[in-house]
Coordinates of C-alpha atoms and ligand atoms in Angstrom, one line a residue:
X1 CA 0.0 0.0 0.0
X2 CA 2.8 2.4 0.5
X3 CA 3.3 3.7 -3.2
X4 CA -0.6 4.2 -3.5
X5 CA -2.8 7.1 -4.2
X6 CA -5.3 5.9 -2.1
X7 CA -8.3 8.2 -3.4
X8 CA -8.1 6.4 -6.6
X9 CA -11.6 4.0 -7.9
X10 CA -9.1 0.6 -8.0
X11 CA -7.2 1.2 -4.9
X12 CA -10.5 2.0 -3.1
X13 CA -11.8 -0.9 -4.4
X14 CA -9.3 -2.8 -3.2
X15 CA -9.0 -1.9 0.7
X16 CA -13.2 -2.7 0.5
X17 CA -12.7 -6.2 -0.9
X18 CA -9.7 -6.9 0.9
X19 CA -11.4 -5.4 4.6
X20 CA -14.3 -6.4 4.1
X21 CA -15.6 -2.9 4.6
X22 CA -19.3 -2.7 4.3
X23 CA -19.7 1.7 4.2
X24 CA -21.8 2.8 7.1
X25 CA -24.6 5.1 5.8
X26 CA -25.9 5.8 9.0
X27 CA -22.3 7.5 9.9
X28 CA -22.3 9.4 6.1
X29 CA -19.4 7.1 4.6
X30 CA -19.0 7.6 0.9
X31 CA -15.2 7.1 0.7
X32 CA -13.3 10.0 -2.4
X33 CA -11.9 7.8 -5.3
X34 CA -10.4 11.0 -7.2
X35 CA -6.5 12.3 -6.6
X36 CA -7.5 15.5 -8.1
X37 CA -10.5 16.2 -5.2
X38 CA -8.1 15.4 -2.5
X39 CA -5.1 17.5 -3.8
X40 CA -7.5 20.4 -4.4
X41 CA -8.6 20.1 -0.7
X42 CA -5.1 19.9 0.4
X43 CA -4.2 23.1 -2.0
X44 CA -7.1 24.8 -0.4
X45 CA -6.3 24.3 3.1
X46 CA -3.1 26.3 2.7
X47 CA -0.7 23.4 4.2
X48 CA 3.3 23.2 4.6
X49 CA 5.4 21.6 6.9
X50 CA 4.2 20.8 10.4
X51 CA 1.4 23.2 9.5
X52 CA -1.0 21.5 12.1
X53 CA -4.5 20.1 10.4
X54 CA -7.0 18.8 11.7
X55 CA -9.1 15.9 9.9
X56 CA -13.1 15.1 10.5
X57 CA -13.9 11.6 9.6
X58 CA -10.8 9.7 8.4
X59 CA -12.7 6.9 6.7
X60 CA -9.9 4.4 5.1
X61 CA -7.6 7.3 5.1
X62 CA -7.9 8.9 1.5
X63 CA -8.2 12.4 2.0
X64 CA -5.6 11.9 5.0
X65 CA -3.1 10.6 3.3
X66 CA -3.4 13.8 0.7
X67 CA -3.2 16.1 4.2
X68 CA 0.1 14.2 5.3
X69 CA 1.6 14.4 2.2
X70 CA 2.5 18.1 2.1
X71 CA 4.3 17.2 5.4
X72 CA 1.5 18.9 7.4
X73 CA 1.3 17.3 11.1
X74 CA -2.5 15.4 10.4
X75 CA -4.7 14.8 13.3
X76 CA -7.7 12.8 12.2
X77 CA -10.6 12.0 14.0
X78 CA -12.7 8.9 13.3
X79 CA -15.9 7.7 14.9
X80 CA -15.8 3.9 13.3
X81 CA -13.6 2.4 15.5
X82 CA -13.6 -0.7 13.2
X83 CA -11.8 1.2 10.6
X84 CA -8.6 1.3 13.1
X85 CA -7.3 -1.9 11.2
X86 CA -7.6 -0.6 7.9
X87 CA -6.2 3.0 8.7
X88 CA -2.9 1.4 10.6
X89 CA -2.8 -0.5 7.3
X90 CA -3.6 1.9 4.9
X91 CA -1.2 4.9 6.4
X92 CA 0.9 3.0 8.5
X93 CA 4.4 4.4 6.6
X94 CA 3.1 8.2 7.5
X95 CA 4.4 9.2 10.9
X96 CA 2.9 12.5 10.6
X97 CA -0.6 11.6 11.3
X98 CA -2.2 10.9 15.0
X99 CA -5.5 9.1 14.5
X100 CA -8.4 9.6 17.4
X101 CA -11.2 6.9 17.1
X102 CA -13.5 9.6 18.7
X103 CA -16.7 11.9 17.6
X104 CA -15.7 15.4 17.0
X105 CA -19.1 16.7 18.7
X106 CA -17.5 14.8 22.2
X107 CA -13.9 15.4 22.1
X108 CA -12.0 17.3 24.2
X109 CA -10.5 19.7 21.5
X110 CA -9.6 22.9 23.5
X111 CA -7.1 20.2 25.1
X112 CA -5.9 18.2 22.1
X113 CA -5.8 21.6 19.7
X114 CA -3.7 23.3 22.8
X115 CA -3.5 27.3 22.3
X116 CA -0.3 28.0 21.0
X117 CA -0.5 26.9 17.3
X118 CA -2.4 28.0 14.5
X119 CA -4.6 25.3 12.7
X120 CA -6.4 24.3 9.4
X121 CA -9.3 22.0 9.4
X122 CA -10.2 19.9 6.5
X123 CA -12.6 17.4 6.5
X124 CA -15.2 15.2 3.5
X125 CA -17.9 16.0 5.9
X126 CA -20.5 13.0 6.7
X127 CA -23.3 14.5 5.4
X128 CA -25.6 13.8 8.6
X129 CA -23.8 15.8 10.9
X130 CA -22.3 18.8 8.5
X131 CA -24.3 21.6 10.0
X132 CA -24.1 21.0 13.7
X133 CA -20.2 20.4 13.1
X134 CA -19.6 22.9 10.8
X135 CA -21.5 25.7 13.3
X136 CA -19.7 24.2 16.3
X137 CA -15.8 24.6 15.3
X138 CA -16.7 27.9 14.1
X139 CA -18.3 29.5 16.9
X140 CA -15.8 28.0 19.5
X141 CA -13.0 29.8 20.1
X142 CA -10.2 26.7 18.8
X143 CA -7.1 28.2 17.1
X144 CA -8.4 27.2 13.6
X145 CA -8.4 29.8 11.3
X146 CA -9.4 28.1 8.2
X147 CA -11.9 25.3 7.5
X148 CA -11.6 23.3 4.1
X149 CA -15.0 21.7 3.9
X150 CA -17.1 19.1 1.6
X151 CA -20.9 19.2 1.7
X152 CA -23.6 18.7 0.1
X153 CA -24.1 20.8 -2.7
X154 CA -27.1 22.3 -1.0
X155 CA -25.7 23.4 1.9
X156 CA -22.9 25.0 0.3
X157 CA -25.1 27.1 -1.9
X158 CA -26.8 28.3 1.6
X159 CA -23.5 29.5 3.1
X160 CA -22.7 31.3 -0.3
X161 CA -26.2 32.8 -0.4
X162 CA -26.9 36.5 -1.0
X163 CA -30.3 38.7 0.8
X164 CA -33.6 38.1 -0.7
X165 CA -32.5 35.0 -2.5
X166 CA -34.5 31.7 -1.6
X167 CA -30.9 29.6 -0.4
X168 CA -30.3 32.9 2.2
X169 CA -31.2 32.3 5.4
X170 CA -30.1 31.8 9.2
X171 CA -27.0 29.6 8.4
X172 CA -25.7 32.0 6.0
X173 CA -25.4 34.6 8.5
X174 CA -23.8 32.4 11.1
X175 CA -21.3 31.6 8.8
X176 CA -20.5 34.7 7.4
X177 CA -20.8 36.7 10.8
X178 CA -17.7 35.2 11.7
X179 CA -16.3 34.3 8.7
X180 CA -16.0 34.5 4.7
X181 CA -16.5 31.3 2.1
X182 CA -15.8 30.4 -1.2
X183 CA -16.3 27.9 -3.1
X184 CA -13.4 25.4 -4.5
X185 CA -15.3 23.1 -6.4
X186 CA -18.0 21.3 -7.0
X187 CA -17.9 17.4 -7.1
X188 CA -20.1 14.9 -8.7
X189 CA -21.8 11.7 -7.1
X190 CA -19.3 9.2 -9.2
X191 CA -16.5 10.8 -7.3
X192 CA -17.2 8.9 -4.1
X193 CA -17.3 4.7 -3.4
X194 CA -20.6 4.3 -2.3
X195 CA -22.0 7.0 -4.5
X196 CA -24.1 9.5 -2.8
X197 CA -27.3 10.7 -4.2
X198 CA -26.1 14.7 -4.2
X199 CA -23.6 16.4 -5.5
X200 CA -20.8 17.6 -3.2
X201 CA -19.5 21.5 -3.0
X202 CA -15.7 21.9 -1.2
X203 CA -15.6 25.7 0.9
X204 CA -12.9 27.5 1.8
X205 CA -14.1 29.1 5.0
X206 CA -11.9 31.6 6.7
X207 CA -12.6 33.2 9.9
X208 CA -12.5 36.9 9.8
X209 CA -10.5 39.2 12.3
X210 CA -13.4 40.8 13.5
X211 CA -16.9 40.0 12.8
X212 CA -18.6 41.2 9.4
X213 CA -20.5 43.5 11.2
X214 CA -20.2 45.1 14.9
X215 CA -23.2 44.6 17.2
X216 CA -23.6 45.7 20.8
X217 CA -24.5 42.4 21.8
X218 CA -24.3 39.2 19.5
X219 CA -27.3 37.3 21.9
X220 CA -29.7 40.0 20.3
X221 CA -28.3 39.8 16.8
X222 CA -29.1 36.3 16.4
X223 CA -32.3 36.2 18.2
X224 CA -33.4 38.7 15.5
X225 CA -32.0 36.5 12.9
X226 CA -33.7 33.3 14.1
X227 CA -37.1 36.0 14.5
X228 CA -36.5 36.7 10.7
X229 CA -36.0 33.2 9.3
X230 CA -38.0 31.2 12.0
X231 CA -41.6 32.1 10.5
X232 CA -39.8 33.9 6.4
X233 CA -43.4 34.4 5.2
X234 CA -44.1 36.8 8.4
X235 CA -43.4 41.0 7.4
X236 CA -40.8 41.3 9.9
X237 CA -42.8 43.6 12.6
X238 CA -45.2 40.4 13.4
X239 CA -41.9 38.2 13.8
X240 CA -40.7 40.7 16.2
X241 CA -44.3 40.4 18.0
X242 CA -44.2 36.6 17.5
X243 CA -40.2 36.7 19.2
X244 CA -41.3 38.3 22.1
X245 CA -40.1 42.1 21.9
X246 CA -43.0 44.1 23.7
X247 CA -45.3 45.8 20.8
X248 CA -44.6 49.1 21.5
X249 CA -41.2 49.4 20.8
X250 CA -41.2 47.6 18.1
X251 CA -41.9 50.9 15.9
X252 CA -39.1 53.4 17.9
X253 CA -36.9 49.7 17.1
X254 CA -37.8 50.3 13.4
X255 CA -37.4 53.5 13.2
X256 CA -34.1 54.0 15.0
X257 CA -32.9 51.3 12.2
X258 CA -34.1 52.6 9.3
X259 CA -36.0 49.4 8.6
X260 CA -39.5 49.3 6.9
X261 CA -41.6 47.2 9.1
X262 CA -43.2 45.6 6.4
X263 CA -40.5 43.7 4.9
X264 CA -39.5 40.3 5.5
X265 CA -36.7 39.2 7.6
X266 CA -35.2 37.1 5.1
X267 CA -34.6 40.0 2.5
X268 CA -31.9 41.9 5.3
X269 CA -29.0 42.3 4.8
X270 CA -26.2 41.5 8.3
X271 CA -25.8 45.2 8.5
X272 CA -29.8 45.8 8.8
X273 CA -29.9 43.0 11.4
X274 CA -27.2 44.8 13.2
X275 CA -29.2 48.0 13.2
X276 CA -31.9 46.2 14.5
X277 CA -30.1 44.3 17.2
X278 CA -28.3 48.0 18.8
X279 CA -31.7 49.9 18.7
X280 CA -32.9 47.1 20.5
X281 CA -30.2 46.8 22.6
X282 CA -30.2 50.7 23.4
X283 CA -33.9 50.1 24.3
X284 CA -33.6 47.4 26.4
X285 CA -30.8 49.8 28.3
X286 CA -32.6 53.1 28.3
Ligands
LIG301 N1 -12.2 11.2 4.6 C1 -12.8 10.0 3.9 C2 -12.9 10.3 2.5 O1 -12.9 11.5 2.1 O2 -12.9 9.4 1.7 C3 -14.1 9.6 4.5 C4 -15.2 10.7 4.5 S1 -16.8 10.1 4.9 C5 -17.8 11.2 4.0 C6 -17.1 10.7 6.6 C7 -16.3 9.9 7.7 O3 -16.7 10.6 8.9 C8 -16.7 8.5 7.8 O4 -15.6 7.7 7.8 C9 -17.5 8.4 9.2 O5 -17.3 7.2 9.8 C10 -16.8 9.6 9.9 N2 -17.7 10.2 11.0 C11 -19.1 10.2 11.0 N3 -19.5 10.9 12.1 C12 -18.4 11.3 12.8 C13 -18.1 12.0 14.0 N4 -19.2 12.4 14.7 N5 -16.9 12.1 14.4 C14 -15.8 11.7 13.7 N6 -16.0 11.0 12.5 C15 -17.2 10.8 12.1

């Protein structure tokens, strides 16, 4: 196995028949069978020597192995633990990757990160969990400052999403609050053993500095947010009723943010959220 690409259709063929491997569904397993995916990913991820990366969902090790090979320092995390025989097979000659047979939602990761190095992230996503995982690492405050992700297609075109369009809604404004995207590329179903029934997106997700937009207090952003997307058909002064801000200052809130009631929450832009959210703030502290 040494010499092998392992994101290759044969190879991956291969380690299947000669494991046994039967791919988990329920844990989002569709295993990358193309070099050019998992180079691109690497590419994107910005790596180097002992660059520290960490991996989501190691699988058999293809996307891994393209991680370790630009001498980064890989730690992988895998929830199958019976994949451990296949991965100590399949990239036993690297000894620049540390593979944890935990989930990523459970592990300790302020600890294993530390706080003194600067990380990537880079993961084929399993498609079941992409949001919650995806919203997790990048509120937390870990020392990753760029995410190389694959998703679906569909969520992708979410984060990427612009005001008023029918893909814009609460996730692209957690994303892009505290961070920007792009997209790499977009991948078809025959690029993955099983095939999945979706095609995949890979985004470059870079935390920002600073937020894309300063609010007083980031509680009351987001609960104005979730007001605006929660019920999108609403005009945005009954979601405001329907969130629980008291009815009479709803107008002075309007006002003071230069915000036509009657719109709907989902055609705002960040910064006319973050109006909203600091003339409701200064009237909850008045
Ligand atoms: N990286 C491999 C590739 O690109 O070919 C496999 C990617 S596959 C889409 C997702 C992998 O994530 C699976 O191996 C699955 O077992 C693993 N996984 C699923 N849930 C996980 C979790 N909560 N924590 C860690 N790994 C997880």
């Amino acid at each position: 196995m040494l010499e092998a690409n392992l994101a290759d259709r044969q190879v991956v063929q291969y380690v299947i028949r000669r494991f046994g491997i039967h791919a988990k569904h329920k844990l989002g397993q569709n295993f990358l069978i193309r070099p050019d995916v998992v180079a691109a990913i690497a590419e994107a991820a910005e790596l180097g020597e002992h660059v520290p990366v960490m991996e989501i969902g190691a699988g058999i090790g293809t996307l891994t192995q393209a991680l370790a090979e630009t001498g980064a320092d890989v730690t992988a995390f895998e929830l199958d633990r019976s994949l451990e025989r296949v991965l100590s097979h399949t990239l036993e000659h690297y000894k620049n990757i540390h593979i944890i047979y935990e989930d990523v939602l459970k592990a300790d990761l302020k600890t294993i990160l530390g706080d003194d190095k600067d990380w990537r992230c880079a993961a084929n996503l399993p498609y079941y969990i992409t949001t919650p995982i995806l919203l997790s690492l990048i509120q937390s405050d870990l020392p990753i400052s760029l995410f190389v992700f694959m998703m679906q297609k569909e969520v992708a075109d979410r984060i990427l999403a612009k005001p008023g369009s029918k893909d814009y809604g609460a996730l692209t404004i957690a994303v892009n609050f505290d961070c920007t995207a792009e997209r790499v590329l977009d991948i078809p179903p025959s690029a993955f053993i099983p095939r999945p029934q979706v095609t995949s997106t890979v985004l470059k997700i870079r935390r920002r500095e600073k937020s894309a937009v300063e609010v007083k207090d980031r509680k009351l952003f987001f609960s104005l947010v979730k007001m605006g997307f929660g019920q999108r058909r609403k005009v945005f002064t009954n979601a405001m009723k329907s969130g629980g801000i008291p009815a009479d200052w709803i107008p002075e809130i309007l006002e003071k943010a230069d915000i036509d009631g009657k719109r709907r929450g989902e055609t705002f832009s960040m910064e006319e959220y973050a109006r909203l959210a600091d003339a409701w703030y200064d009237k909850i502290h008045e």
